[in-house]
Amino acid sequence: MAFVARRLFPVCTDYTMTSLSNPTAGGVSAPGSSQSDVHAKVYGDAEHLQVPAAAAHVSTEKMLDWFKQMLLIREFELRCMQAYQEKKIGGFCHVYIGQEAVAVGCTAAVEHKDPIVTAYRDHGHALARGMDPKHCMAEMFGRVGGCAKGKGGSMHMFDRDNNLYGGHGIVGAQTPLGAGLAFGCKYIDEVIEGKANSRVSLCFLGDGALNQGAFHEAMNLAGLFDIPVIYVVENNGYSMGTAIARGTTMAHSLITKAAGYGIDGYVVDGMDVVGVYADMKRIADKCRATSRPAFVDMRTYRYKGHSMSDPRKYRTKEEEEVFEKHDPIGRLEARLKAAGKLTDDSLKAMQKDVRDTVRDAVAWSDESPIPPMAELFHDVFVEPWGPYTGSSQPQMNGGTANQPSMRTIDTKEELS
Amino acid sequence: MSAVREIEYRDALREAMSEEMRRDKRVFLLGEEVAEYNGAYKISRGMLEEFGARRVIDTPISESGFAGLAIGAAMMGLKPVVEFMSWSFSLVAADPILNNAPKMLYMSGGQFGCPVVFRGNDGAGGQLGSTHSWCVEGLFSNVPGIKIAIPSNPYDAKGLLKTAIRGSDPVFFLESERMLGNKGEVPEEEYLIPFGQAKVIRSGTDCTLASWGRPVHFCMEAAEEMQKLGISCEVIDLRTVRPLDIGTVVRSVKKTGACVVVDQSWSFGSPGSEVASQVHRHCFDDLDNYVHRVHSADVPTPYATNLEQEYLPNARKIAEAVRSATYNL
Ligand SMILES: Cc1ncc(C[n+]2csc(CCOP(=O)(O)OP(=O)(O)O)c2C)c(N)n1
Ligand SMILES: [Mg+2]
């Protein structure tokens, strides 16, 4: 098929052959439980699994840093689940447990100036991007200390300082935005500043989002306009209770969809943070150099339910256990220990550190005040027009701030 | 003798769909997670088992695609029921549901109708944030060619949904996540409720409260509160906003001389503003004050609980509006 010619990396069907995997990590030993088989079980035919030919050089410090980031995300998410049970968090809340290697590895593979945009399962991306866990937690608590002053919630994490352009609640909504962020970067560099484009954008989406029209329009635009955006499909095998093959054509080879738009497609093992980093680094470097889009079928798994109210009846315990054996944290832990870079003691210290950080975030969020009522009416416009005068008096009536009031009694006035 | 039984709103919806599917093979259900998962909100629980996968169909997350598909199937003579997990997600299907369904009959000079029912959760579900809390009646009631039902209780939900499915025109059926667990009396025997018939659910003499959907319950609370102050409210559940039974509201306002319209959608160009405008026209000489309106605040829906509560219509705001509308009492 045509897309084969566009592949960067050689195909390797036996995952355990790659220099990046550690056969001892997560108990992968018998051929019957190789990574490919695990993926095949959930995603269908895994013959297109691609891995880099050689490991990128990764320092121990980096690996330890990623390890800690993944620990942090997991601990954070566990505390979120607890806080949700305690009703400190409301609405929909989707945790990232199992997928940590994706956000951490991808974020590490690009520069801080490179924009990131994602869907509603966004806490991991926010933390990996450098958002203070306090601000992330407080947002979910609906407190003014949250990254959006408590106005966005779990699904809508934004952080301008860290170039995080949002979690987005509508499936697929972020995919054209991702193209737009990259378009914007390129336009600024090339048209306004007269230099070469310097940034790539990362746009994360779930496998379920592949079936939104917006995604396909965005892909075509990205291909057509040479937009340096990388679509990272966090392929966890399910959209809610729908196994990927029940909802998506060519589920075993999603990169064929990219081929249709003339976009390079890659398959990456999203359960191995070092591999994610190595693959994504090469993809991002190429994307930056050529100013072209890319598409990544990032194979991962969510350990928990879709949201807080999902009993996961659509899959088996055995399947979950298989993936838990390939746990991204467990794998890196084994690897670091085997290399003598992590001891039981240093691990304990790290875990304690992370627990303290998250506990502090919770305590801080508990203390953070609820947003003042004035916040309800702030941030609608950069240049507001007229005051808000109550529920039956839209702001766009306009101008009343500087005019003698024509209004009669209104509920809001009585209330305030 | 009819046994009086109480069932949940979600069960009423399922009964309506199942009964109509039993009597008419052209009726089928499609949407995200409706079959194997038994519905994201368990409305279609057990329907896959009864009707099979050809008639209870799981779709990918492709609202534009499956809404359009349903319209095509309806043009072919079928009677699809499309479940939007939330009406907030119908926005990605805006073209088929607003440009195709309501206009097909007209554009084709009467040749092709669209007997399709789109249904799902509408309004704030509770801290779902700006993208997931749409009250789409504010947008869609502006469009000619669609009928819009917004039932507030299980009895109405069942009777109106059966009418919707049996009809020959496109219907937007707006439910509420917050009411799916509400119980109410629903008779065993079959009944249908025609569109365009409001229901006076509490009679009173001093002020008319007109509403639909979930805020009807807030109106009842407010009416209870006002009664303590000696102000008697008449509460009208409009049940459908297209068609709009303005006659029932007008008759009431002619009696009470005061009117408060409660509408969870935004105020600017809303069904609430339409009701108010029509009441002003028909009751100009009967009103002692202008028609008051209680809506959601004119801002995107906030996430924080305290802000969201202040954003939404509630009994307190309605009571304040009643007090203001009846200032002369
Ligand atoms: C347009 C739209 N339709 C439906 C939904 C409801 N919904 C939220 S998440 C989800 C499943 C998405 O699955 P996937 O894209 O695979 O992401 P994952 O949850 O696995 O991270 C659905 C159907 C939505 N938010 N937006
Ligand atoms: Mg998924």
PDB file of N, CA, C and O in Angstrom, chain A residues 266-321:
ATOM      1  N   TYR A 266       2.102   6.457  11.890  1.00  0.00           N
ATOM      2  CA  TYR A 266       3.001   5.615  12.682  1.00  0.00           C
ATOM      3  C   TYR A 266       2.209   4.876  13.751  1.00  0.00           C
ATOM      4  O   TYR A 266       1.210   5.403  14.251  1.00  0.00           O
ATOM      5  N   VAL A 267       2.692   3.715  14.097  1.00  0.00           N
ATOM      6  CA  VAL A 267       2.115   3.008  15.234  1.00  0.00           C
ATOM      7  C   VAL A 267       3.152   2.981  16.339  1.00  0.00           C
ATOM      8  O   VAL A 267       4.309   2.640  16.097  1.00  0.00           O
ATOM      9  N   VAL A 268       2.755   3.381  17.522  1.00  0.00           N
ATOM     10  CA  VAL A 268       3.710   3.469  18.621  1.00  0.00           C
ATOM     11  C   VAL A 268       3.137   2.749  19.841  1.00  0.00           C
ATOM     12  O   VAL A 268       1.937   2.824  20.099  1.00  0.00           O
ATOM     13  N   ASP A 269       4.007   2.067  20.568  1.00  0.00           N
ATOM     14  CA  ASP A 269       3.589   1.420  21.807  1.00  0.00           C
ATOM     15  C   ASP A 269       3.500   2.463  22.915  1.00  0.00           C
ATOM     16  O   ASP A 269       4.516   2.942  23.412  1.00  0.00           O
ATOM     17  N   GLY A 270       2.277   2.801  23.266  1.00  0.00           N
ATOM     18  CA  GLY A 270       2.061   3.861  24.249  1.00  0.00           C
ATOM     19  C   GLY A 270       2.166   3.408  25.686  1.00  0.00           C
ATOM     20  O   GLY A 270       1.878   4.181  26.598  1.00  0.00           O
ATOM     21  N   MET A 271       2.591   2.165  25.902  1.00  0.00           N
ATOM     22  CA  MET A 271       2.733   1.681  27.276  1.00  0.00           C
ATOM     23  C   MET A 271       4.191   1.702  27.720  1.00  0.00           C
ATOM     24  O   MET A 271       4.538   1.152  28.760  1.00  0.00           O
ATOM     25  N   ASP A 272       5.045   2.277  26.885  1.00  0.00           N
ATOM     26  CA  ASP A 272       6.468   2.324  27.199  1.00  0.00           C
ATOM     27  C   ASP A 272       6.946   3.754  27.002  1.00  0.00           C
ATOM     28  O   ASP A 272       7.104   4.233  25.880  1.00  0.00           O
ATOM     29  N   VAL A 273       7.173   4.443  28.091  1.00  0.00           N
ATOM     30  CA  VAL A 273       7.429   5.877  27.989  1.00  0.00           C
ATOM     31  C   VAL A 273       8.708   6.179  27.217  1.00  0.00           C
ATOM     32  O   VAL A 273       8.776   7.156  26.459  1.00  0.00           O
ATOM     33  N   VAL A 274       9.713   5.317  27.361  1.00  0.00           N
ATOM     34  CA  VAL A 274      10.964   5.578  26.649  1.00  0.00           C
ATOM     35  C   VAL A 274      10.745   5.418  25.142  1.00  0.00           C
ATOM     36  O   VAL A 274      11.216   6.219  24.335  1.00  0.00           O
ATOM     37  N   GLY A 275       9.974   4.403  24.812  1.00  0.00           N
ATOM     38  CA  GLY A 275       9.649   4.193  23.401  1.00  0.00           C
ATOM     39  C   GLY A 275       8.808   5.335  22.848  1.00  0.00           C
ATOM     40  O   GLY A 275       9.030   5.803  21.726  1.00  0.00           O
ATOM     41  N   VAL A 276       7.850   5.775  23.632  1.00  0.00           N
ATOM     42  CA  VAL A 276       7.011   6.895  23.194  1.00  0.00           C
ATOM     43  C   VAL A 276       7.896   8.103  22.915  1.00  0.00           C
ATOM     44  O   VAL A 276       7.798   8.748  21.868  1.00  0.00           O
ATOM     45  N   TYR A 277       8.789   8.371  23.857  1.00  0.00           N
ATOM     46  CA  TYR A 277       9.682   9.509  23.692  1.00  0.00           C
ATOM     47  C   TYR A 277      10.509   9.362  22.409  1.00  0.00           C
ATOM     48  O   TYR A 277      10.563  10.275  21.580  1.00  0.00           O
ATOM     49  N   ALA A 278      11.143   8.196  22.263  1.00  0.00           N
ATOM     50  CA  ALA A 278      12.044   8.003  21.128  1.00  0.00           C
ATOM     51  C   ALA A 278      11.300   8.147  19.802  1.00  0.00           C
ATOM     52  O   ALA A 278      11.753   8.844  18.884  1.00  0.00           O
ATOM     53  N   ASP A 279      10.143   7.495  19.724  1.00  0.00           N
ATOM     54  CA  ASP A 279       9.360   7.566  18.486  1.00  0.00           C
ATOM     55  C   ASP A 279       8.864   8.982  18.232  1.00  0.00           C
ATOM     56  O   ASP A 279       8.969   9.516  17.124  1.00  0.00           O
ATOM     57  N   MET A 280       8.319   9.571  19.263  1.00  0.00           N
ATOM     58  CA  MET A 280       7.725  10.896  19.088  1.00  0.00           C
ATOM     59  C   MET A 280       8.784  11.948  18.796  1.00  0.00           C
ATOM     60  O   MET A 280       8.537  12.907  18.081  1.00  0.00           O
ATOM     61  N   LYS A 281       9.961  11.749  19.350  1.00  0.00           N
ATOM     62  CA  LYS A 281      11.041  12.701  19.084  1.00  0.00           C
ATOM     63  C   LYS A 281      11.353  12.705  17.591  1.00  0.00           C
ATOM     64  O   LYS A 281      11.469  13.767  16.967  1.00  0.00           O
ATOM     65  N   ARG A 282      11.465  11.527  17.045  1.00  0.00           N
ATOM     66  CA  ARG A 282      11.789  11.448  15.620  1.00  0.00           C
ATOM     67  C   ARG A 282      10.648  11.969  14.758  1.00  0.00           C
ATOM     68  O   ARG A 282      10.860  12.644  13.743  1.00  0.00           O
ATOM     69  N   ILE A 283       9.464  11.646  15.167  1.00  0.00           N
ATOM     70  CA  ILE A 283       8.310  12.126  14.397  1.00  0.00           C
ATOM     71  C   ILE A 283       8.238  13.662  14.468  1.00  0.00           C
ATOM     72  O   ILE A 283       8.053  14.339  13.457  1.00  0.00           O
ATOM     73  N   ALA A 284       8.415  14.186  15.672  1.00  0.00           N
ATOM     74  CA  ALA A 284       8.316  15.639  15.857  1.00  0.00           C
ATOM     75  C   ALA A 284       9.443  16.359  15.116  1.00  0.00           C
ATOM     76  O   ALA A 284       9.226  17.402  14.495  1.00  0.00           O
ATOM     77  N   ASP A 285      10.633  15.785  15.176  1.00  0.00           N
ATOM     78  CA  ASP A 285      11.761  16.408  14.479  1.00  0.00           C
ATOM     79  C   ASP A 285      11.485  16.483  12.978  1.00  0.00           C
ATOM     80  O   ASP A 285      11.731  17.492  12.322  1.00  0.00           O
ATOM     81  N   LYS A 286      10.943  15.393  12.470  1.00  0.00           N
ATOM     82  CA  LYS A 286      10.661  15.364  11.038  1.00  0.00           C
ATOM     83  C   LYS A 286       9.558  16.372  10.689  1.00  0.00           C
ATOM     84  O   LYS A 286       9.648  17.103   9.688  1.00  0.00           O
ATOM     85  N   CYS A 287       8.558  16.385  11.536  1.00  0.00           N
ATOM     86  CA  CYS A 287       7.424  17.276  11.332  1.00  0.00           C
ATOM     87  C   CYS A 287       7.892  18.736  11.313  1.00  0.00           C
ATOM     88  O   CYS A 287       7.477  19.542  10.476  1.00  0.00           O
ATOM     89  N   ARG A 288       8.777  19.039  12.253  1.00  0.00           N
ATOM     90  CA  ARG A 288       9.298  20.391  12.358  1.00  0.00           C
ATOM     91  C   ARG A 288      10.149  20.744  11.136  1.00  0.00           C
ATOM     92  O   ARG A 288      10.015  21.826  10.569  1.00  0.00           O
ATOM     93  N   ALA A 289      10.961  19.809  10.746  1.00  0.00           N
ATOM     94  CA  ALA A 289      11.880  20.066   9.630  1.00  0.00           C
ATOM     95  C   ALA A 289      11.141  20.195   8.306  1.00  0.00           C
ATOM     96  O   ALA A 289      11.474  21.032   7.470  1.00  0.00           O
ATOM     97  N   THR A 290      10.113  19.354   8.121  1.00  0.00           N
ATOM     98  CA  THR A 290       9.434  19.332   6.821  1.00  0.00           C
ATOM     99  C   THR A 290       8.174  20.191   6.814  1.00  0.00           C
ATOM    100  O   THR A 290       7.576  20.399   5.764  1.00  0.00           O
ATOM    101  N   SER A 291       7.777  20.634   7.998  1.00  0.00           N
ATOM    102  CA  SER A 291       6.539  21.396   8.117  1.00  0.00           C
ATOM    103  C   SER A 291       5.344  20.616   7.557  1.00  0.00           C
ATOM    104  O   SER A 291       4.514  21.161   6.846  1.00  0.00           O
ATOM    105  N   ARG A 292       5.317  19.351   7.907  1.00  0.00           N
ATOM    106  CA  ARG A 292       4.206  18.497   7.453  1.00  0.00           C
ATOM    107  C   ARG A 292       3.534  17.853   8.661  1.00  0.00           C
ATOM    108  O   ARG A 292       4.146  17.699   9.716  1.00  0.00           O
ATOM    109  N   PRO A 293       2.265  17.490   8.509  1.00  0.00           N
ATOM    110  CA  PRO A 293       1.566  16.817   9.607  1.00  0.00           C
ATOM    111  C   PRO A 293       1.985  15.357   9.757  1.00  0.00           C
ATOM    112  O   PRO A 293       2.624  14.804   8.856  1.00  0.00           O
ATOM    113  N   ALA A 294       1.604  14.779  10.887  1.00  0.00           N
ATOM    114  CA  ALA A 294       1.819  13.351  11.110  1.00  0.00           C
ATOM    115  C   ALA A 294       0.645  12.800  11.903  1.00  0.00           C
ATOM    116  O   ALA A 294      -0.123  13.553  12.510  1.00  0.00           O
ATOM    117  N   PHE A 295       0.525  11.494  11.855  1.00  0.00           N
ATOM    118  CA  PHE A 295      -0.574  10.808  12.529  1.00  0.00           C
ATOM    119  C   PHE A 295       0.016   9.626  13.275  1.00  0.00           C
ATOM    120  O   PHE A 295       0.788   8.853  12.711  1.00  0.00           O
ATOM    121  N   VAL A 296      -0.327   9.511  14.557  1.00  0.00           N
ATOM    122  CA  VAL A 296       0.244   8.440  15.362  1.00  0.00           C
ATOM    123  C   VAL A 296      -0.860   7.598  15.978  1.00  0.00           C
ATOM    124  O   VAL A 296      -1.734   8.121  16.677  1.00  0.00           O
ATOM    125  N   ASP A 297      -0.836   6.317  15.702  1.00  0.00           N
ATOM    126  CA  ASP A 297      -1.738   5.370  16.366  1.00  0.00           C
ATOM    127  C   ASP A 297      -1.005   4.906  17.622  1.00  0.00           C
ATOM    128  O   ASP A 297      -0.147   4.031  17.575  1.00  0.00           O
ATOM    129  N   MET A 298      -1.306   5.555  18.725  1.00  0.00           N
ATOM    130  CA  MET A 298      -0.596   5.325  19.979  1.00  0.00           C
ATOM    131  C   MET A 298      -1.357   4.277  20.776  1.00  0.00           C
ATOM    132  O   MET A 298      -2.418   4.554  21.329  1.00  0.00           O
ATOM    133  N   ARG A 299      -0.824   3.079  20.828  1.00  0.00           N
ATOM    134  CA  ARG A 299      -1.548   1.971  21.468  1.00  0.00           C
ATOM    135  C   ARG A 299      -1.409   2.036  22.977  1.00  0.00           C
ATOM    136  O   ARG A 299      -0.313   1.947  23.527  1.00  0.00           O
ATOM    137  N   THR A 300      -2.522   2.202  23.638  1.00  0.00           N
ATOM    138  CA  THR A 300      -2.489   2.311  25.088  1.00  0.00           C
ATOM    139  C   THR A 300      -3.722   1.656  25.674  1.00  0.00           C
ATOM    140  O   THR A 300      -4.432   0.907  24.980  1.00  0.00           O
ATOM    141  N   TYR A 301      -3.997   1.895  26.931  1.00  0.00           N
ATOM    142  CA  TYR A 301      -5.134   1.252  27.589  1.00  0.00           C
ATOM    143  C   TYR A 301      -5.542   2.086  28.789  1.00  0.00           C
ATOM    144  O   TYR A 301      -4.679   2.561  29.520  1.00  0.00           O
ATOM    145  N   ARG A 302      -6.839   2.265  28.957  1.00  0.00           N
ATOM    146  CA  ARG A 302      -7.261   2.936  30.194  1.00  0.00           C
ATOM    147  C   ARG A 302      -7.680   1.859  31.172  1.00  0.00           C
ATOM    148  O   ARG A 302      -8.478   1.000  30.848  1.00  0.00           O
ATOM    149  N   TYR A 303      -7.083   1.928  32.369  1.00  0.00           N
ATOM    150  CA  TYR A 303      -7.355   0.873  33.353  1.00  0.00           C
ATOM    151  C   TYR A 303      -8.728   1.018  33.988  1.00  0.00           C
ATOM    152  O   TYR A 303      -9.360   0.052  34.361  1.00  0.00           O
ATOM    153  N   LYS A 304      -9.158   2.249  34.148  1.00  0.00           N
ATOM    154  CA  LYS A 304     -10.411   2.491  34.864  1.00  0.00           C
ATOM    155  C   LYS A 304     -11.556   2.623  33.867  1.00  0.00           C
ATOM    156  O   LYS A 304     -11.370   2.502  32.669  1.00  0.00           O
ATOM    157  N   GLY A 305     -12.720   2.919  34.397  1.00  0.00           N
ATOM    158  CA  GLY A 305     -13.876   3.094  33.528  1.00  0.00           C
ATOM    159  C   GLY A 305     -13.761   4.367  32.703  1.00  0.00           C
ATOM    160  O   GLY A 305     -12.877   5.195  32.922  1.00  0.00           O
ATOM    161  N   HIS A 306     -14.665   4.513  31.750  1.00  0.00           N
ATOM    162  CA  HIS A 306     -14.648   5.710  30.909  1.00  0.00           C
ATOM    163  C   HIS A 306     -14.716   6.975  31.767  1.00  0.00           C
ATOM    164  O   HIS A 306     -13.956   7.902  31.586  1.00  0.00           O
ATOM    165  N   SER A 307     -15.681   7.002  32.652  1.00  0.00           N
ATOM    166  CA  SER A 307     -15.774   8.104  33.607  1.00  0.00           C
ATOM    167  C   SER A 307     -16.077   7.459  34.946  1.00  0.00           C
ATOM    168  O   SER A 307     -15.912   6.264  35.119  1.00  0.00           O
ATOM    169  N   MET A 308     -16.544   8.242  35.892  1.00  0.00           N
ATOM    170  CA  MET A 308     -16.684   7.701  37.246  1.00  0.00           C
ATOM    171  C   MET A 308     -17.827   6.701  37.386  1.00  0.00           C
ATOM    172  O   MET A 308     -17.916   5.993  38.370  1.00  0.00           O
ATOM    173  N   SER A 309     -18.696   6.659  36.402  1.00  0.00           N
ATOM    174  CA  SER A 309     -19.901   5.839  36.579  1.00  0.00           C
ATOM    175  C   SER A 309     -19.950   4.654  35.614  1.00  0.00           C
ATOM    176  O   SER A 309     -20.996   4.249  35.177  1.00  0.00           O
ATOM    177  N   ASP A 310     -18.789   4.114  35.274  1.00  0.00           N
ATOM    178  CA  ASP A 310     -18.762   3.060  34.259  1.00  0.00           C
ATOM    179  C   ASP A 310     -18.302   1.743  34.888  1.00  0.00           C
ATOM    180  O   ASP A 310     -17.163   1.614  35.313  1.00  0.00           O
ATOM    181  N   PRO A 311     -19.179   0.757  34.958  1.00  0.00           N
ATOM    182  CA  PRO A 311     -18.820  -0.519  35.595  1.00  0.00           C
ATOM    183  C   PRO A 311     -17.956  -1.434  34.713  1.00  0.00           C
ATOM    184  O   PRO A 311     -17.591  -2.529  35.154  1.00  0.00           O
ATOM    185  N   ARG A 312     -17.623  -1.025  33.488  1.00  0.00           N
ATOM    186  CA  ARG A 312     -16.718  -1.769  32.602  1.00  0.00           C
ATOM    187  C   ARG A 312     -17.181  -3.199  32.328  1.00  0.00           C
ATOM    188  O   ARG A 312     -16.387  -4.131  32.336  1.00  0.00           O
ATOM    189  N   LYS A 313     -18.461  -3.351  32.095  1.00  0.00           N
ATOM    190  CA  LYS A 313     -18.979  -4.701  31.830  1.00  0.00           C
ATOM    191  C   LYS A 313     -18.642  -5.178  30.427  1.00  0.00           C
ATOM    192  O   LYS A 313     -18.850  -6.338  30.093  1.00  0.00           O
ATOM    193  N   TYR A 314     -18.176  -4.277  29.599  1.00  0.00           N
ATOM    194  CA  TYR A 314     -17.931  -4.603  28.201  1.00  0.00           C
ATOM    195  C   TYR A 314     -16.570  -5.258  27.977  1.00  0.00           C
ATOM    196  O   TYR A 314     -16.176  -5.497  26.851  1.00  0.00           O
ATOM    197  N   ARG A 315     -15.815  -5.473  29.040  1.00  0.00           N
ATOM    198  CA  ARG A 315     -14.534  -6.132  28.857  1.00  0.00           C
ATOM    199  C   ARG A 315     -14.239  -7.031  30.058  1.00  0.00           C
ATOM    200  O   ARG A 315     -14.904  -6.931  31.084  1.00  0.00           O
ATOM    201  N   THR A 316     -13.261  -7.893  29.899  1.00  0.00           N
ATOM    202  CA  THR A 316     -13.025  -8.889  30.933  1.00  0.00           C
ATOM    203  C   THR A 316     -11.929  -8.445  31.895  1.00  0.00           C
ATOM    204  O   THR A 316     -11.060  -7.649  31.542  1.00  0.00           O
ATOM    205  N   LYS A 317     -12.002  -8.992  33.070  1.00  0.00           N
ATOM    206  CA  LYS A 317     -10.946  -8.779  34.071  1.00  0.00           C
ATOM    207  C   LYS A 317      -9.602  -9.246  33.516  1.00  0.00           C
ATOM    208  O   LYS A 317      -8.570  -8.605  33.720  1.00  0.00           O
ATOM    209  N   GLU A 318      -9.658 -10.382  32.801  1.00  0.00           N
ATOM    210  CA  GLU A 318      -8.411 -10.965  32.280  1.00  0.00           C
ATOM    211  C   GLU A 318      -7.725  -9.976  31.343  1.00  0.00           C
ATOM    212  O   GLU A 318      -6.520  -9.786  31.391  1.00  0.00           O
ATOM    213  N   GLU A 319      -8.539  -9.362  30.488  1.00  0.00           N
ATOM    214  CA  GLU A 319      -7.962  -8.394  29.557  1.00  0.00           C
ATOM    215  C   GLU A 319      -7.302  -7.247  30.329  1.00  0.00           C
ATOM    216  O   GLU A 319      -6.185  -6.835  30.017  1.00  0.00           O
ATOM    217  N   GLU A 320      -7.979  -6.764  31.345  1.00  0.00           N
ATOM    218  CA  GLU A 320      -7.410  -5.668  32.138  1.00  0.00           C
ATOM    219  C   GLU A 320      -6.101  -6.100  32.784  1.00  0.00           C
ATOM    220  O   GLU A 320      -5.128  -5.353  32.825  1.00  0.00           O
ATOM    221  N   GLU A 321      -6.087  -7.332  33.261  1.00  0.00           N
ATOM    222  CA  GLU A 321      -4.883  -7.820  33.933  1.00  0.00           C
ATOM    223  C   GLU A 321      -3.706  -7.912  32.974  1.00  0.00           C
ATOM    224  O   GLU A 321      -2.567  -7.614  33.328  1.00  0.00           O
TER     225      GLU A 321
END
